[in-house]
Short mmCIF file of C-alpha atoms in Angstrom, two decimals:
data_model
loop_
_atom_site.label_atom_id
_atom_site.label_comp_id
_atom_site.label_asym_id
_atom_site.label_seq_id
_atom_site.Cartn_x
_atom_site.Cartn_y
_atom_site.Cartn_z
CA MET A 16 168.14 129.55 212.42
CA LYS A 17 169.91 128.15 215.48
CA LEU A 18 169.40 127.38 219.13
CA THR A 19 171.41 129.38 221.64
CA ARG A 20 172.66 128.11 224.96
CA ARG A 21 169.68 129.82 226.60
CA GLY A 22 167.39 127.58 224.59
CA MET A 23 166.11 130.49 222.53
CA MET A 24 165.84 130.41 218.77
CA VAL A 25 167.12 133.49 217.00
CA ALA A 26 166.72 133.96 213.28
CA ALA A 27 168.85 136.62 211.70
CA LEU A 28 170.71 136.51 208.40
CA VAL A 29 172.94 139.37 207.37
CA VAL A 30 173.31 139.67 203.61
CA GLY A 31 175.66 142.32 202.29
CA SER A 32 175.48 144.21 205.58
CA VAL A 33 178.15 146.34 207.19
CA TRP A 34 176.65 145.53 210.60
CA GLY A 35 179.44 144.66 213.00
CA ALA A 36 182.15 145.26 210.43
CA GLY A 37 182.92 148.80 211.46
CA VAL A 38 183.16 151.80 209.20
CA ALA A 39 186.23 152.42 207.12
CA ALA A 40 186.64 156.11 207.71
CA ALA A 41 189.55 158.46 208.15
CA GLU A 42 187.79 160.30 210.94
CA THR A 43 185.08 159.56 213.47
CA VAL A 44 181.60 160.68 212.44
CA LYS A 45 179.85 163.03 214.86
CA VAL A 46 176.31 161.74 215.48
CA ALA A 47 173.51 163.22 217.57
CA ALA A 48 170.17 161.59 218.31
CA ILE A 49 166.92 163.19 219.44
CA TYR A 50 164.31 161.05 221.18
CA THR A 51 160.81 162.01 222.31
CA LEU A 52 160.82 159.19 224.87
CA PRO A 53 163.36 157.71 227.31
CA VAL A 54 165.98 155.37 225.86
CA GLU A 55 164.47 152.58 227.98
CA GLN A 56 161.42 152.53 225.71
CA GLN A 57 161.69 149.59 223.34
CA TRP A 58 161.57 151.36 219.95
CA ILE A 59 163.91 154.14 221.02
CA GLY A 60 166.09 151.63 222.81
CA ARG A 61 166.87 149.74 219.60
CA ILE A 62 168.13 152.91 217.90
CA HIS A 63 170.15 153.87 220.97
CA LYS A 64 171.66 150.38 221.15
CA ALA A 65 172.79 150.49 217.51
CA LEU A 66 174.37 153.92 217.96
CA THR A 67 176.05 152.88 221.19
CA THR A 68 177.49 149.83 219.44
CA ALA A 69 178.89 152.03 216.66
CA GLN A 70 180.40 154.33 219.28
CA GLU A 71 182.03 151.42 221.11
CA ARG A 72 183.64 150.34 217.83
CA GLY A 73 185.06 153.83 217.46
CA ASP A 74 183.05 154.63 214.32
CA ILE A 75 181.17 157.59 215.78
CA GLU A 76 181.10 160.20 218.52
CA TYR A 77 177.59 159.94 219.93
CA VAL A 78 175.47 162.31 221.98
CA TYR A 79 171.72 162.27 222.48
CA SER A 80 168.75 164.03 224.03
CA GLU A 81 165.79 162.05 225.37
CA ASN A 82 162.26 163.02 226.43
CA VAL A 83 162.27 165.94 224.00
CA ALA A 84 158.79 167.43 223.64
CA ASN A 85 157.40 167.82 220.13
CA ASN A 86 157.23 171.59 220.50
CA ASP A 87 160.94 171.65 221.41
CA TYR A 88 162.15 169.19 218.78
CA GLU A 89 162.93 171.76 216.09
CA ARG A 90 165.09 173.79 218.47
CA VAL A 91 167.11 170.73 219.49
CA MET A 92 167.59 169.71 215.85
CA ARG A 93 168.94 173.14 215.01
CA GLU A 94 171.29 173.18 217.99
CA TYR A 95 172.82 169.87 216.99
CA ALA A 96 173.18 170.99 213.38
CA GLU A 97 174.78 174.27 214.44
CA ALA A 98 177.18 172.34 216.69
CA GLY A 99 178.56 170.55 213.65
CA HIS A 100 177.11 167.07 214.05
CA GLN A 101 177.36 165.33 210.69
CA LEU A 102 174.46 162.91 211.19
CA ILE A 103 171.30 163.57 213.20
CA VAL A 104 169.07 160.61 214.01
CA GLY A 105 165.58 160.63 215.50
CA GLU A 106 161.87 160.10 214.94
CA VAL A 107 159.57 162.76 213.53
CA PHE A 108 156.12 161.20 213.76
CA GLY A 109 153.78 164.08 214.49
CA LEU A 110 156.27 166.82 213.53
CA GLU A 111 157.14 165.99 209.94
CA ARG A 112 156.85 169.52 208.54
CA ALA A 113 159.00 171.12 211.22
CA ALA A 114 161.73 168.47 210.94
CA ARG A 115 161.89 168.68 207.16
CA LYS A 116 162.09 172.47 207.37
CA VAL A 117 165.14 172.18 209.64
CA ALA A 118 166.81 169.69 207.30
CA ALA A 119 166.29 172.04 204.36
CA ASP A 120 168.06 174.79 206.29
CA TYR A 121 171.14 172.58 206.85
CA PRO A 122 171.78 170.85 203.51
CA GLU A 123 175.31 169.79 204.54
CA THR A 124 173.99 167.85 207.55
CA ALA A 125 172.71 164.29 207.13
CA PHE A 126 169.35 163.49 208.74
CA LEU A 127 168.05 159.95 209.32
CA MET A 128 164.57 160.02 210.80
CA GLY A 129 161.88 157.52 211.67
CA SER A 130 158.98 158.67 209.53
CA SER A 131 155.68 157.63 207.98
CA PHE A 132 156.60 159.48 204.80
CA GLY A 133 159.35 159.49 202.21
CA PRO A 134 162.85 160.97 201.92
CA VAL A 135 163.52 164.41 200.46
CA ALA A 136 166.66 165.53 198.68
CA PRO A 137 169.37 166.30 199.37
CA ASN A 138 169.79 165.15 202.97
CA PHE A 139 166.60 163.89 204.65
CA SER A 140 166.52 160.08 204.82
CA VAL A 141 163.89 157.98 206.55
CA PHE A 142 163.63 154.58 208.24
CA ASP A 143 161.12 152.44 210.08
CA ASN A 144 161.02 149.15 211.97
CA TRP A 145 159.81 146.91 209.15
CA ILE A 146 159.62 143.74 211.23
CA HIS A 147 156.39 142.47 209.66
CA GLU A 148 158.16 139.24 208.66
CA PRO A 149 159.08 138.03 212.17
CA SER A 150 155.72 139.40 213.35
CA TYR A 151 154.03 136.97 210.96
CA LEU A 152 156.10 134.11 212.37
CA SER A 153 155.21 135.06 215.93
CA GLY A 154 151.56 135.06 214.88
CA MET A 155 151.89 131.45 213.74
CA ILE A 156 153.10 130.56 217.23
CA ALA A 157 150.22 132.42 218.89
CA GLY A 158 147.61 130.89 216.59
CA ALA A 159 148.83 127.42 217.42
CA ALA A 160 148.98 128.14 221.16
CA THR A 161 145.55 129.65 221.83
CA GLU A 162 142.95 127.33 223.34
CA SER A 163 140.13 129.85 223.53
CA ASN A 164 140.75 130.96 219.91
CA LEU A 165 140.75 134.54 221.14
CA ILE A 166 143.92 136.65 221.09
CA GLY A 167 144.18 140.11 222.65
CA MET A 168 146.25 142.85 221.00
CA VAL A 169 147.21 146.12 222.71
CA GLY A 170 148.92 148.78 220.61
CA GLY A 171 150.17 152.32 221.14
CA TYR A 172 148.75 154.35 218.26
CA ALA A 173 146.95 153.12 215.14
CA ILE A 174 149.64 154.39 212.77
CA PRO A 175 151.04 152.47 209.77
CA GLU A 176 154.20 151.46 211.63
CA VAL A 177 152.12 149.67 214.27
CA ASN A 178 149.23 148.57 212.08
CA ARG A 179 151.35 146.60 209.63
CA LEU A 180 152.98 144.59 212.41
CA MET A 181 149.64 143.75 213.99
CA HIS A 182 148.13 142.71 210.65
CA ALA A 183 151.15 140.52 209.88
CA PHE A 184 150.80 138.88 213.29
CA MET A 185 147.09 138.28 212.68
CA ASP A 186 147.77 136.80 209.24
CA GLY A 187 150.33 134.42 210.71
CA ALA A 188 147.89 133.27 213.39
CA ARG A 189 145.16 132.68 210.80
CA GLU A 190 147.51 130.56 208.69
CA VAL A 191 147.66 127.89 211.38
CA ASN A 192 144.25 128.47 213.00
CA SER A 193 141.28 129.47 210.86
CA ASP A 194 139.07 129.80 213.94
CA VAL A 195 141.15 132.42 215.73
CA LYS A 196 139.66 135.84 216.47
CA PHE A 197 141.17 139.04 217.82
CA LEU A 198 140.41 141.78 220.29
CA VAL A 199 142.26 144.99 219.33
CA SER A 200 142.74 148.21 221.27
CA PHE A 201 145.06 151.22 221.18
CA ILE A 202 146.02 153.17 224.30
CA ASP A 203 146.96 156.36 222.38
CA SER A 204 150.33 156.55 224.08
CA TRP A 205 153.81 155.26 223.37
CA TYR A 206 154.57 154.73 227.02
CA ASP A 207 151.80 154.15 229.54
CA PRO A 208 152.28 150.68 231.07
CA PRO A 209 149.38 151.01 233.56
CA LYS A 210 146.93 151.86 230.77
CA ALA A 211 148.23 149.01 228.58
CA LYS A 212 147.96 146.63 231.52
CA GLU A 213 144.36 147.64 232.20
CA SER A 214 143.44 147.14 228.55
CA ALA A 215 145.03 143.69 228.63
CA PHE A 216 143.06 142.73 231.74
CA ALA A 217 139.81 143.66 229.97
CA MET A 218 140.69 141.42 227.03
CA MET A 219 141.57 138.51 229.28
CA ASP A 220 138.26 138.99 231.11
CA ALA A 221 136.62 138.59 227.69
CA GLY A 222 138.39 135.27 227.12
CA ALA A 223 141.72 136.08 225.47
CA ASP A 224 144.35 133.53 226.48
CA ILE A 225 147.24 134.90 224.37
CA MET A 226 148.30 138.55 224.45
CA TYR A 227 150.17 140.48 221.77
CA ALA A 228 152.30 142.90 223.78
CA GLU A 229 153.04 145.78 221.42
CA ARG A 230 153.33 148.04 224.48
CA PHE A 231 154.94 147.70 227.89
CA GLY A 232 152.47 146.67 230.58
CA VAL A 233 150.73 143.91 228.64
CA SER A 234 153.17 141.19 229.65
CA ASP A 235 152.82 142.24 233.30
CA ALA A 236 149.10 141.61 233.02
CA ALA A 237 149.76 138.26 231.36
CA VAL A 238 152.00 137.17 234.24
CA GLU A 239 149.36 138.11 236.79
CA ARG A 240 146.65 136.13 234.99
CA GLY A 241 148.85 133.19 234.00
CA VAL A 242 148.41 133.56 230.24
CA LYS A 243 151.05 133.64 227.52
CA ALA A 244 152.27 136.67 225.58
CA ILE A 245 154.03 137.57 222.35
CA GLY A 246 156.69 140.27 222.51
CA ASN A 247 157.54 143.03 220.06
CA VAL A 248 160.77 144.84 219.07
CA ILE A 249 162.84 143.61 222.05
CA ASP A 250 163.26 140.29 223.85
CA THR A 251 161.69 140.54 227.30
CA SER A 252 161.61 136.81 228.02
CA GLY A 253 164.21 137.22 230.74
CA ASP A 254 161.91 139.63 232.57
CA TYR A 255 158.87 137.39 232.17
CA PRO A 256 160.12 133.77 232.36
CA GLY A 257 157.55 131.20 231.33
CA THR A 258 155.28 133.84 229.80
CA ILE A 259 156.79 135.04 226.52
CA LEU A 260 156.26 132.47 223.78
CA ALA A 261 158.13 134.44 221.13
CA SER A 262 159.10 137.95 220.08
CA ALA A 263 159.61 139.71 216.77
CA LEU A 264 162.87 141.62 217.22
CA TRP A 265 164.08 144.76 215.53
CA HIS A 266 167.80 145.32 214.91
CA MET A 267 168.69 148.88 213.97
CA GLU A 268 172.37 148.15 213.37
CA PRO A 269 172.13 147.49 209.60
CA THR A 270 170.38 150.83 209.12
CA ILE A 271 172.68 152.88 211.34
CA ASP A 272 175.87 151.32 210.00
CA ARG A 273 174.93 152.04 206.39
CA ALA A 274 174.06 155.65 207.17
CA VAL A 275 177.30 156.17 209.12
CA ALA A 276 179.34 154.60 206.32
CA ALA A 277 177.66 156.86 203.76
CA VAL A 278 178.40 159.98 205.82
CA ALA A 279 182.00 158.87 206.39
CA GLY A 280 182.44 158.21 202.69
CA GLY A 281 180.81 161.43 201.56
CA THR A 282 178.05 159.55 199.73
CA PHE A 283 175.05 160.19 201.99
CA GLU A 284 171.92 161.19 200.12
CA ALA A 285 168.19 161.19 200.72
CA ALA A 286 166.95 157.60 200.71
CA ASP A 287 164.47 155.25 202.33
CA TYR A 288 166.42 152.96 204.66
CA GLY A 289 163.32 150.93 205.59
CA GLN A 290 164.42 147.80 203.75
CA TYR A 291 167.35 147.33 206.11
CA SER A 292 164.90 146.29 208.83
CA PHE A 293 163.93 143.26 206.73
CA MET A 294 165.12 139.83 207.85
CA ALA A 295 167.29 139.44 204.75
CA TYR A 296 169.48 142.32 205.92
CA GLY A 297 169.59 141.22 209.56
CA GLY A 298 167.22 144.01 210.58
CA GLY A 299 164.57 141.67 211.94
CA SER A 300 164.59 138.28 213.63
CA LEU A 301 162.46 135.92 215.66
CA VAL A 302 163.26 134.60 219.11
CA LEU A 303 161.16 131.89 220.74
CA ASP A 304 161.24 129.67 223.78
CA PRO A 305 161.36 126.01 222.68
CA GLU A 306 160.31 124.96 226.17
CA LEU A 307 156.98 126.70 225.60
CA VAL A 308 156.52 126.15 221.85
CA PRO A 309 155.93 122.56 220.63
CA ALA A 310 158.51 121.09 218.29
CA GLU A 311 156.05 120.71 215.42
CA VAL A 312 155.20 124.41 215.63
CA VAL A 313 158.90 125.28 215.66
CA SER A 314 159.34 123.20 212.50
CA ALA A 315 156.45 124.95 210.76
CA VAL A 316 157.88 128.36 211.69
CA GLU A 317 161.34 127.37 210.47
CA ALA A 318 159.89 126.26 207.14
CA LYS A 319 157.98 129.51 206.70
CA GLU A 320 161.03 131.55 207.64
CA ALA A 321 163.08 129.69 205.04
CA ASP A 322 160.47 130.57 202.43
CA ILE A 323 160.67 134.23 203.44
CA MET A 324 164.45 134.28 203.28
CA ASN A 325 164.47 132.48 199.91
CA GLY A 326 161.96 134.88 198.39
CA LEU A 327 159.24 132.21 198.14
CA PHE A 328 156.84 133.89 200.57
CA ARG A 329 156.10 137.56 200.99
CA VAL A 330 154.35 138.81 204.10
CA ASN A 331 151.49 141.12 203.20
CA VAL A 332 151.83 144.76 204.24
CA ASN A 333 148.58 146.29 205.47
CA ASP A 334 148.82 149.78 206.96
CA ALA A 335 145.11 150.11 207.76
CA ALA A 336 144.08 150.19 211.41
CA PRO A 337 143.21 146.68 212.62
CA VAL A 338 139.89 146.17 214.37
CA SER A 339 138.43 143.56 216.68
CA ASP A 340 136.51 140.66 215.19
CA ASN A 341 132.78 140.69 215.70
#
């Protein structure tokens, strides 16, 4: 853990990772990505960033389609496979059966898909943003910061990928504050900032003085009401100065670089790449603002992070939908 010149603390340890090292390959790997949302959306943006980085290194040729509707996803997958792309990356939440059917029809093409389910041989691998560890750490910061002992949490959908991060955050807050309670809501959309903002306002009206911003729009509400927020997946502190206490960050590079290296080396097979989002692989990290977080809280977070990295503390994984406290 170290302090940057911006005064932000970033925790990321890369162990045995090919992230940043490039891919030793005789030829450039042709990669296509399919996104159901714009690349500006935070989750999609992390995948796009990792692929763009690999392209800039010369490891891959990269093309992508964004805002692809679910009912058009299968067609786009097939077109990319027919065009000879060696690796196809995307997210198949809500269209698992169709995506796996396409992969079965193109056994020589490697597929790496965000999914709630497992891999299937020979060529369908899965990943997810397993950033429950930094989420726990960000919860510690929120639990120490709240004065009303009420934290608001606005999520997209109550699916395992979201639920586990919210539960980890809640567990971290409870570690440092046994009196803390939570208001939880889901907007049933991956990208609806106005709806997320309205939900956040309702929670603040009920007394929440810290907001967990799983979706865009929540931090905007926090700025307007003068309360603090916790970020998710990306660091938005530059857009909301003085508001974002900390963020649990996702780094897709360790996942992408391993998949690209496997395709380049002819060793790609169906596997679950989820572990490469763990902090130990550099797939997750915490960033916080030491001007907003007291030094004693920073020290407590650093100690807990060290325990996580040394295998002395394991953040619980709970995929059940979180609910508001009574």
